[in-house]
PDB file of C-alpha atoms in Angstrom:
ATOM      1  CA  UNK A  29       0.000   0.000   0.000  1.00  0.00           C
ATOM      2  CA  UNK A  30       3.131   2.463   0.396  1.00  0.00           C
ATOM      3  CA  UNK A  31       6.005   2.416  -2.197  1.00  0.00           C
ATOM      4  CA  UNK A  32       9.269   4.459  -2.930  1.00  0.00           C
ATOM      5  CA  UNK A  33      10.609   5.412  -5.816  1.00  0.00           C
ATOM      6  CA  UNK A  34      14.237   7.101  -5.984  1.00  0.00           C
ATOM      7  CA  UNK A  35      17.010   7.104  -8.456  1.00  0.00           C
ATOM      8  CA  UNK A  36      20.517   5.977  -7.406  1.00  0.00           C
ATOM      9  CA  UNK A  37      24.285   7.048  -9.319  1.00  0.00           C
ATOM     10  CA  UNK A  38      26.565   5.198 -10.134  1.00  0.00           C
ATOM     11  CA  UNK A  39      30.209   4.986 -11.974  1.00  0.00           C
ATOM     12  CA  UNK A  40      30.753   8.703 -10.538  1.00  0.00           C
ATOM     13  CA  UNK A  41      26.754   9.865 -11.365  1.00  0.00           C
ATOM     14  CA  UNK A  42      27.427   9.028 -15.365  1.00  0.00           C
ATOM     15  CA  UNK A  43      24.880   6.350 -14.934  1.00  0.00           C
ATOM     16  CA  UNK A  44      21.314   6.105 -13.199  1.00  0.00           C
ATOM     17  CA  UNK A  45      18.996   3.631 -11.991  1.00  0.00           C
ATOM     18  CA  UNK A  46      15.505   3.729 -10.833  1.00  0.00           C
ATOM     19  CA  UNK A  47      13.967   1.726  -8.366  1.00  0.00           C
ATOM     20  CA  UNK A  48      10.300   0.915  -6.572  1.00  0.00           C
ATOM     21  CA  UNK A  49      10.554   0.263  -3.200  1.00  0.00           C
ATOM     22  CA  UNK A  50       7.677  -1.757  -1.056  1.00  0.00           C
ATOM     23  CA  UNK A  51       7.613   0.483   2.187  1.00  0.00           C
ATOM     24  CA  UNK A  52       5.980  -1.579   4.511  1.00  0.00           C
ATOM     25  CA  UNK A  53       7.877  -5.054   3.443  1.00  0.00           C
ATOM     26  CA  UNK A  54      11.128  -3.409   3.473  1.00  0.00           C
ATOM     27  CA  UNK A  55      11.990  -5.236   0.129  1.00  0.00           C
ATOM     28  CA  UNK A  56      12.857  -3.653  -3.354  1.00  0.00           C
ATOM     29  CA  UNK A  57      10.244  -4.952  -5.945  1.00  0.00           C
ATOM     30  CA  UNK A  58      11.983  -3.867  -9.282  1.00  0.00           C
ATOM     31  CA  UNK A  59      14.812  -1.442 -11.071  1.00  0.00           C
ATOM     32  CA  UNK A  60      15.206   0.039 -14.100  1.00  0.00           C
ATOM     33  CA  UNK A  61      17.816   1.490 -15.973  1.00  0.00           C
ATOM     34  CA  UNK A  62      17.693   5.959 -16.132  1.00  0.00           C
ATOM     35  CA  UNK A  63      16.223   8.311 -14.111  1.00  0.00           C
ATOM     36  CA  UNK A  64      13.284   9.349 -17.061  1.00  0.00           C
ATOM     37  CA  UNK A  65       9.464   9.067 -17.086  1.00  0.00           C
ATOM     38  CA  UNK A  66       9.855   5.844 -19.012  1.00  0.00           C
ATOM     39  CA  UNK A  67      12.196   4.340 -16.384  1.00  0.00           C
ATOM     40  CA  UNK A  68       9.544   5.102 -13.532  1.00  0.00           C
ATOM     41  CA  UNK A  69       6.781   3.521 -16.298  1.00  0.00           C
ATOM     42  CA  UNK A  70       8.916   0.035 -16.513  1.00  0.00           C
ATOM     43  CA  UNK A  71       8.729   0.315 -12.515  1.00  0.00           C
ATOM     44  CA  UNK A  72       5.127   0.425 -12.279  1.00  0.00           C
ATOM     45  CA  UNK A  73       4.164  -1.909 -15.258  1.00  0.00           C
ATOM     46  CA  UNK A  74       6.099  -4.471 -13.109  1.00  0.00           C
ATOM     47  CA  UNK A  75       3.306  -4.637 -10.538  1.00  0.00           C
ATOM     48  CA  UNK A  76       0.509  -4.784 -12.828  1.00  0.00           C
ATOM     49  CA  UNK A  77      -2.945  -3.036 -12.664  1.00  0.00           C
ATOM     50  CA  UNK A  78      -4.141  -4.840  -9.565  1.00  0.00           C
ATOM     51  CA  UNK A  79      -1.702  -4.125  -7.536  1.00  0.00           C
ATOM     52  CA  UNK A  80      -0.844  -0.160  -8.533  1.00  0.00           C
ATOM     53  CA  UNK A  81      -4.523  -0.027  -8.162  1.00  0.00           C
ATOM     54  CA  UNK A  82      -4.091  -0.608  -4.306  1.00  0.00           C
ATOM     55  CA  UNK A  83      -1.171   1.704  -3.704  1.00  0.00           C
ATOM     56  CA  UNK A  84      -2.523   4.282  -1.083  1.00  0.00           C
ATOM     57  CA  UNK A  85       0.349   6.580  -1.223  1.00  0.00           C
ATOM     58  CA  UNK A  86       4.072   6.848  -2.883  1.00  0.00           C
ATOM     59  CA  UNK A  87       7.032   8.334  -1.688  1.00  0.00           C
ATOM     60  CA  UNK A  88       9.293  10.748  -4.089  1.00  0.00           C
ATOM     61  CA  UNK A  89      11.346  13.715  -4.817  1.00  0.00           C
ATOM     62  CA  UNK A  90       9.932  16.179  -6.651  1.00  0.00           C
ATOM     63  CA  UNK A  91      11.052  14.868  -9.870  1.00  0.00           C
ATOM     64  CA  UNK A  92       8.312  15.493 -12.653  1.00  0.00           C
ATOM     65  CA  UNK A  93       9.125  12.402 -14.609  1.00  0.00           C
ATOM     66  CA  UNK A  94       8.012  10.461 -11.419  1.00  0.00           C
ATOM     67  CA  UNK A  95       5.233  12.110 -10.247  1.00  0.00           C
ATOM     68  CA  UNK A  96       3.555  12.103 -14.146  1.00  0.00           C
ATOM     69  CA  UNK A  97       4.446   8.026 -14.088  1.00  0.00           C
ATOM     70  CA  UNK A  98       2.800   7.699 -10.643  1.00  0.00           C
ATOM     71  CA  UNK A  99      -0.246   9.522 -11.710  1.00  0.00           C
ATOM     72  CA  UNK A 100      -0.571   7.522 -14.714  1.00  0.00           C
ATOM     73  CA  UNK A 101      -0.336   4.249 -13.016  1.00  0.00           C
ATOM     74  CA  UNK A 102      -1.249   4.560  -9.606  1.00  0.00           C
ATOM     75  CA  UNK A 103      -4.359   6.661  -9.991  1.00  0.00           C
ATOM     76  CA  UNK A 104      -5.276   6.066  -6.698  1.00  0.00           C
ATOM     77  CA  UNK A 105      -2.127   7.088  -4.695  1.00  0.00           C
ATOM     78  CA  UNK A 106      -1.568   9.861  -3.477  1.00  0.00           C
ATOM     79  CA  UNK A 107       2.044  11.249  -3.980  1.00  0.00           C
ATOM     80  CA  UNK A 108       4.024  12.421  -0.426  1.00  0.00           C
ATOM     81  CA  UNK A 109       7.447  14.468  -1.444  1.00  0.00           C
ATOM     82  CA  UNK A 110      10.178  12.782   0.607  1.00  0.00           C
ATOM     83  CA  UNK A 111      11.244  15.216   3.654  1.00  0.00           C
ATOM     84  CA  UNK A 112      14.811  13.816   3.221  1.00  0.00           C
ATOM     85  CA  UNK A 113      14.799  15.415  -0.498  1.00  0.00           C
ATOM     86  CA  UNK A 114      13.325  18.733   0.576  1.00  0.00           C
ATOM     87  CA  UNK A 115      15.877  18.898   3.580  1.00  0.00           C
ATOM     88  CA  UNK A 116      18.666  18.468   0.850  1.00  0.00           C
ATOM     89  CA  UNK A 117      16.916  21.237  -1.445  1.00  0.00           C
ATOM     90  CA  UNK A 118      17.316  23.727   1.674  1.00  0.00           C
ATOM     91  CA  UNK A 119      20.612  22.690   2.625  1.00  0.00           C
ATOM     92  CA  UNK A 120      21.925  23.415  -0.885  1.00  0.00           C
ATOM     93  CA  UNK A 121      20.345  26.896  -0.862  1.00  0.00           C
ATOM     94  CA  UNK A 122      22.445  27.498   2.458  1.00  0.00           C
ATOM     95  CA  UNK A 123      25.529  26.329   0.899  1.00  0.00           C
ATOM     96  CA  UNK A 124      24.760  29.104  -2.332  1.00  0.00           C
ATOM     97  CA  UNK A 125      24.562  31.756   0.005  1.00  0.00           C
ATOM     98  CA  UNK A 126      27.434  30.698   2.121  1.00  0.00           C
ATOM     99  CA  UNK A 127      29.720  30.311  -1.138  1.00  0.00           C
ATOM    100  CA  UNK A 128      28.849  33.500  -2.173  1.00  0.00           C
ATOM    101  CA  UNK A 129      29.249  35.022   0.897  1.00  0.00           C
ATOM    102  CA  UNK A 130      32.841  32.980   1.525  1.00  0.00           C
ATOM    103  CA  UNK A 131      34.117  34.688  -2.070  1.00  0.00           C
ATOM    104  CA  UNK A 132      32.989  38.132  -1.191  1.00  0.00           C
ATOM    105  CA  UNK A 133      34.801  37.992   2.557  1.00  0.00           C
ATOM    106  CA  UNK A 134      37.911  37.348   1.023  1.00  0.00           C
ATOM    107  CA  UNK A 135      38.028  39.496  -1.517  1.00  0.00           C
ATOM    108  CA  UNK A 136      38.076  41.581   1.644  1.00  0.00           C
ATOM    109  CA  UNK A 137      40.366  39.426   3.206  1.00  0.00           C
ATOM    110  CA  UNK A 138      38.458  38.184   5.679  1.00  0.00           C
ATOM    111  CA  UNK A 139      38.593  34.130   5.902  1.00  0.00           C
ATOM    112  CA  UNK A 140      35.668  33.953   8.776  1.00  0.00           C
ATOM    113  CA  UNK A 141      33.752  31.675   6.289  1.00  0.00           C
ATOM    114  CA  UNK A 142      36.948  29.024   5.763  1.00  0.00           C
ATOM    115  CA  UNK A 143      36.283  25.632   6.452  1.00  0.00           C
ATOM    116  CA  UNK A 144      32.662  26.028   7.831  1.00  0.00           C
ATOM    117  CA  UNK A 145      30.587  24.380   5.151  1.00  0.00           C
ATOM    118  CA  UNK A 146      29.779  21.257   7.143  1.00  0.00           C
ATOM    119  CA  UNK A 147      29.029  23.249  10.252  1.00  0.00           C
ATOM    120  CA  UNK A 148      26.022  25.120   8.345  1.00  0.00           C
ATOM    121  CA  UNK A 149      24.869  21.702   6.762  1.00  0.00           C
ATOM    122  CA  UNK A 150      25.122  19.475   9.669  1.00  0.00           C
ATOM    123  CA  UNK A 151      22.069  18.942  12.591  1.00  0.00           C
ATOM    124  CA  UNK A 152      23.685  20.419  15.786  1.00  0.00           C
ATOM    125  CA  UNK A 153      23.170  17.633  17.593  1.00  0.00           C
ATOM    126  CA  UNK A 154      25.251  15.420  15.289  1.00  0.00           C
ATOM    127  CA  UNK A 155      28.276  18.121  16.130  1.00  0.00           C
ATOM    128  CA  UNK A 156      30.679  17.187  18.984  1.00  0.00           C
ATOM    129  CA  UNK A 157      31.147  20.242  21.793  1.00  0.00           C
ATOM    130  CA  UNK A 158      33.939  22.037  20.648  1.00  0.00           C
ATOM    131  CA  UNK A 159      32.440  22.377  17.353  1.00  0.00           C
ATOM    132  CA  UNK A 160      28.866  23.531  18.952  1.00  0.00           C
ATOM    133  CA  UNK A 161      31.032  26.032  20.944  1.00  0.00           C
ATOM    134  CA  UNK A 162      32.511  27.383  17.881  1.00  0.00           C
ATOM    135  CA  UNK A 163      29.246  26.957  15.304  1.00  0.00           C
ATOM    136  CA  UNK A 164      27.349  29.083  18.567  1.00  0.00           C
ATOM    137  CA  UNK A 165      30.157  31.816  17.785  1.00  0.00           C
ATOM    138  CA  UNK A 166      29.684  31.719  14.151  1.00  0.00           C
ATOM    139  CA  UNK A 167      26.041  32.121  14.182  1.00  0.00           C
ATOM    140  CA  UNK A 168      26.526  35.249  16.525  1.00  0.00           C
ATOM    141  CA  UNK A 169      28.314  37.098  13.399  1.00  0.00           C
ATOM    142  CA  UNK A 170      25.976  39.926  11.178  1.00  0.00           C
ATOM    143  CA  UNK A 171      26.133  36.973   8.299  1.00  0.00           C
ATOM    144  CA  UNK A 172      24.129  36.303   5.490  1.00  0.00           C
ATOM    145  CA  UNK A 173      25.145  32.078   5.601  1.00  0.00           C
ATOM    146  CA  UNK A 174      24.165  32.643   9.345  1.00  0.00           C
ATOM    147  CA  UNK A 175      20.374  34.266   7.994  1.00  0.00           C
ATOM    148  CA  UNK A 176      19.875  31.361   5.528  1.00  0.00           C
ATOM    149  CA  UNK A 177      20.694  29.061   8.110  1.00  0.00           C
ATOM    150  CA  UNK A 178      18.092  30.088  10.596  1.00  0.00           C
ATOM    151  CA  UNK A 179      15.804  30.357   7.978  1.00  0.00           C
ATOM    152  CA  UNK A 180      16.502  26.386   7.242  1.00  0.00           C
ATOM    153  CA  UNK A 181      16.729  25.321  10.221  1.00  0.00           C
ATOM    154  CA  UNK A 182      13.385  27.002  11.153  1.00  0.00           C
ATOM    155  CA  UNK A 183      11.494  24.759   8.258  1.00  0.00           C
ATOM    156  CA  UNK A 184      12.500  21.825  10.353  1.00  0.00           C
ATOM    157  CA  UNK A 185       9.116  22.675  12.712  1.00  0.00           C
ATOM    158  CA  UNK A 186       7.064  21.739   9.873  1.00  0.00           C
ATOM    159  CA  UNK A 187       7.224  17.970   9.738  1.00  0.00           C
ATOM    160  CA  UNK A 188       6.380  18.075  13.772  1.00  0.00           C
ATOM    161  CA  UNK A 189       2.815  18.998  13.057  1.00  0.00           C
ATOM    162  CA  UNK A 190       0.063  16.399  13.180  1.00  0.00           C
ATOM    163  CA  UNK A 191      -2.704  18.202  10.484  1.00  0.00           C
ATOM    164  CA  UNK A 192      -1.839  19.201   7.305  1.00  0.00           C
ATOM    165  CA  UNK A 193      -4.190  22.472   8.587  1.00  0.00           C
ATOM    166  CA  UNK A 194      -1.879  23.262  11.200  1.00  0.00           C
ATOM    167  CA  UNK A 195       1.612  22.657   9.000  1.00  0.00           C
ATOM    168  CA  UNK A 196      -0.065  24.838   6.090  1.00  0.00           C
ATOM    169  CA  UNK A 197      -0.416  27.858   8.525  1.00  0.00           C
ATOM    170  CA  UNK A 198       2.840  27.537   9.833  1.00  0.00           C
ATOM    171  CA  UNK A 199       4.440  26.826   6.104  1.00  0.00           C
ATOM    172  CA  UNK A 200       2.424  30.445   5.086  1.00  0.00           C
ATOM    173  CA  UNK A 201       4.295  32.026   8.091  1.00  0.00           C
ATOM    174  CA  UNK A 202       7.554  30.852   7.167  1.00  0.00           C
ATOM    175  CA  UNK A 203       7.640  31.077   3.286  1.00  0.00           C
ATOM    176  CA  UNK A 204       6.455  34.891   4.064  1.00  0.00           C
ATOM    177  CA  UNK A 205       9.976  34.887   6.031  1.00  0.00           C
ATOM    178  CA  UNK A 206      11.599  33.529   3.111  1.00  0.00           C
ATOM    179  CA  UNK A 207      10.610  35.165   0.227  1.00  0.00           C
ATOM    180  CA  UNK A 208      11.603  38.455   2.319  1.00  0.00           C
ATOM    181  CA  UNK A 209      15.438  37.344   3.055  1.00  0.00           C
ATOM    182  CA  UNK A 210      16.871  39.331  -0.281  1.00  0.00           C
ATOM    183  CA  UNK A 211      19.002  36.430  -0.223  1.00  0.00           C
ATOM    184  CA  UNK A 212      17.887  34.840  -3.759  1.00  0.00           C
ATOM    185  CA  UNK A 213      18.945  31.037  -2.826  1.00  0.00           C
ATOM    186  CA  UNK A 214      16.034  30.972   0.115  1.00  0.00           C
ATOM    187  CA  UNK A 215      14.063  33.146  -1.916  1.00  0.00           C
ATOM    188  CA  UNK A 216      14.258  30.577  -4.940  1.00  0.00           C
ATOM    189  CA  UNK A 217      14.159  27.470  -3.020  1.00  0.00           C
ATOM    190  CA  UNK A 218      10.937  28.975  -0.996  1.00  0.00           C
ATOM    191  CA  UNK A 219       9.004  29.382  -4.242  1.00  0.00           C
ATOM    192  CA  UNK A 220       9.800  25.730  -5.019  1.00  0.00           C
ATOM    193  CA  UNK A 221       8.393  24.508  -2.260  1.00  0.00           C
ATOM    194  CA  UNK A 222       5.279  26.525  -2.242  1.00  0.00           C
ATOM    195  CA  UNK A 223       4.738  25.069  -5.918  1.00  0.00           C
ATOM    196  CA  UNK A 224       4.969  21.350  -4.547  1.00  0.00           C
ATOM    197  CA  UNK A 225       2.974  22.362  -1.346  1.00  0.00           C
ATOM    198  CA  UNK A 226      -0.124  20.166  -2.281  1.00  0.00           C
ATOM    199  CA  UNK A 227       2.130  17.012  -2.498  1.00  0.00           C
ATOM    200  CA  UNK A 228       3.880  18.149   1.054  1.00  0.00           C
ATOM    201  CA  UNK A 229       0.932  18.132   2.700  1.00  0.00           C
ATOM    202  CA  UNK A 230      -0.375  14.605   1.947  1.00  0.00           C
ATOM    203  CA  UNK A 231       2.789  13.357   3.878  1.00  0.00           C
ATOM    204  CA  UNK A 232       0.560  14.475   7.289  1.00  0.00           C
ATOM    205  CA  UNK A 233      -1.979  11.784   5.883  1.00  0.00           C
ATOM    206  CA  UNK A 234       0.280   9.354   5.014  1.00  0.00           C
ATOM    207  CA  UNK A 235       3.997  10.207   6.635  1.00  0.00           C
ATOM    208  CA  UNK A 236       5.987   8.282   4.385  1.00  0.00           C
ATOM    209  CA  UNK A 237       9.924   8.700   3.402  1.00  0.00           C
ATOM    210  CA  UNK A 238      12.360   7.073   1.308  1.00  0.00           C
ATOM    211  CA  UNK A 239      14.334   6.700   3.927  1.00  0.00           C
ATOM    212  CA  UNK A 240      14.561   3.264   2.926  1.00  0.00           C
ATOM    213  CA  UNK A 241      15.591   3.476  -0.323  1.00  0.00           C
ATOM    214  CA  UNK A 242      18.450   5.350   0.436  1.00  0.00           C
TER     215      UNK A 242
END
């Protein structure tokens, strides 16, 4: 009744597969060669009619390719956008600013940004002490990286609502905060989301990652 489906790289990301994953069972049910809507089509023509015709809900990125295939097949599943894929969206809108950022500082000479990417992009509690001690320092500096951060880090509130009513309000609230930044990564990546909102949502009826895939 709940599926995956995720590409995976290969042979240094020059080669793609797709694959359908049975989220209950824990099992992979088929793969297929590319990353295209007619790689997610093989996928689904595996399980036949009578079985797509029982899939509740399916887990994805926001990959239009997939999410055409899984409309065409599985008419009546809804489709959840995996949280893991829209935490990696924001995280590489952090690291845009912070590059940017990094390059204009030391132009100036100023090397406060050196060697902090994995600070910005890591969960805080994943960080040992001394580099909480010095990431609470960073984030105390008048920085843009430190702005885009907070703004990140703030989205993470969304996925601990339990009514898609209650996670739209708050989503209004913060994509409000985002699309006033003037920082163009979160500004971009805010107006992404709010396109895909629909298929966010469903996750609060259905709270489904592709955790296992990966």
């Amino acid at each position: 009744s709940y599926v995956g489906i995720d590409e995976k790289s290969f042979r240094r990301g020059q080669s793609y597969i797709s694959l359908l994953v049975d989220l209950t069972g824990a099992r992979v049910l088929d793969v297929s060669e590319g990353r295209d809507e007619q790689a997610a089509n093989q996928l689904w023509e595996s399980l036949g009619n009578e079985q797509t015709n029982q899939v509740k809900a399916v887990a994805m990125d926001m990959s239009a390719a997939y999410q055409k295939s899984a409309e065409n097949h599985a008419p009546n599943a809804e489709i959840v956008h995996d949280r893991f894929h829209i935490s990696k969206h924001l995280n590489e809108a952090v690291d845009k600013v912070r590059r940017a950022e990094h390059k204009a500082l030391q132009a100036e000479g100023d090397d406060t940004l050196t060697n902090t990417k994995r600070l910005w992009l890591y969960n805080t509690e994943n960080m040992d002490q001394e580099q909480r001690q010095g990431f609470e320092l960073l984030k105390k500096l008048e920085l843009k990286t430190s702005r885009a951060w907070a703004i990140k880090e703030y989205f993470r509130w969304f996925w601990e609502y339990s009514y898609a009513g209650s996670a739209l309000k708050f989503f209004r609230k913060w994509r409000s905060w985002a699309s006033r930044c003037r920082l163009k990564p979160m500004v971009k990546v805010a107006k992404t989301l709010n396109n895909h909102l629909d298929n966010m949502l469903t996750y609060f009826r259905h709270p489904i990652t592709n955790a296992l895939c990966e």
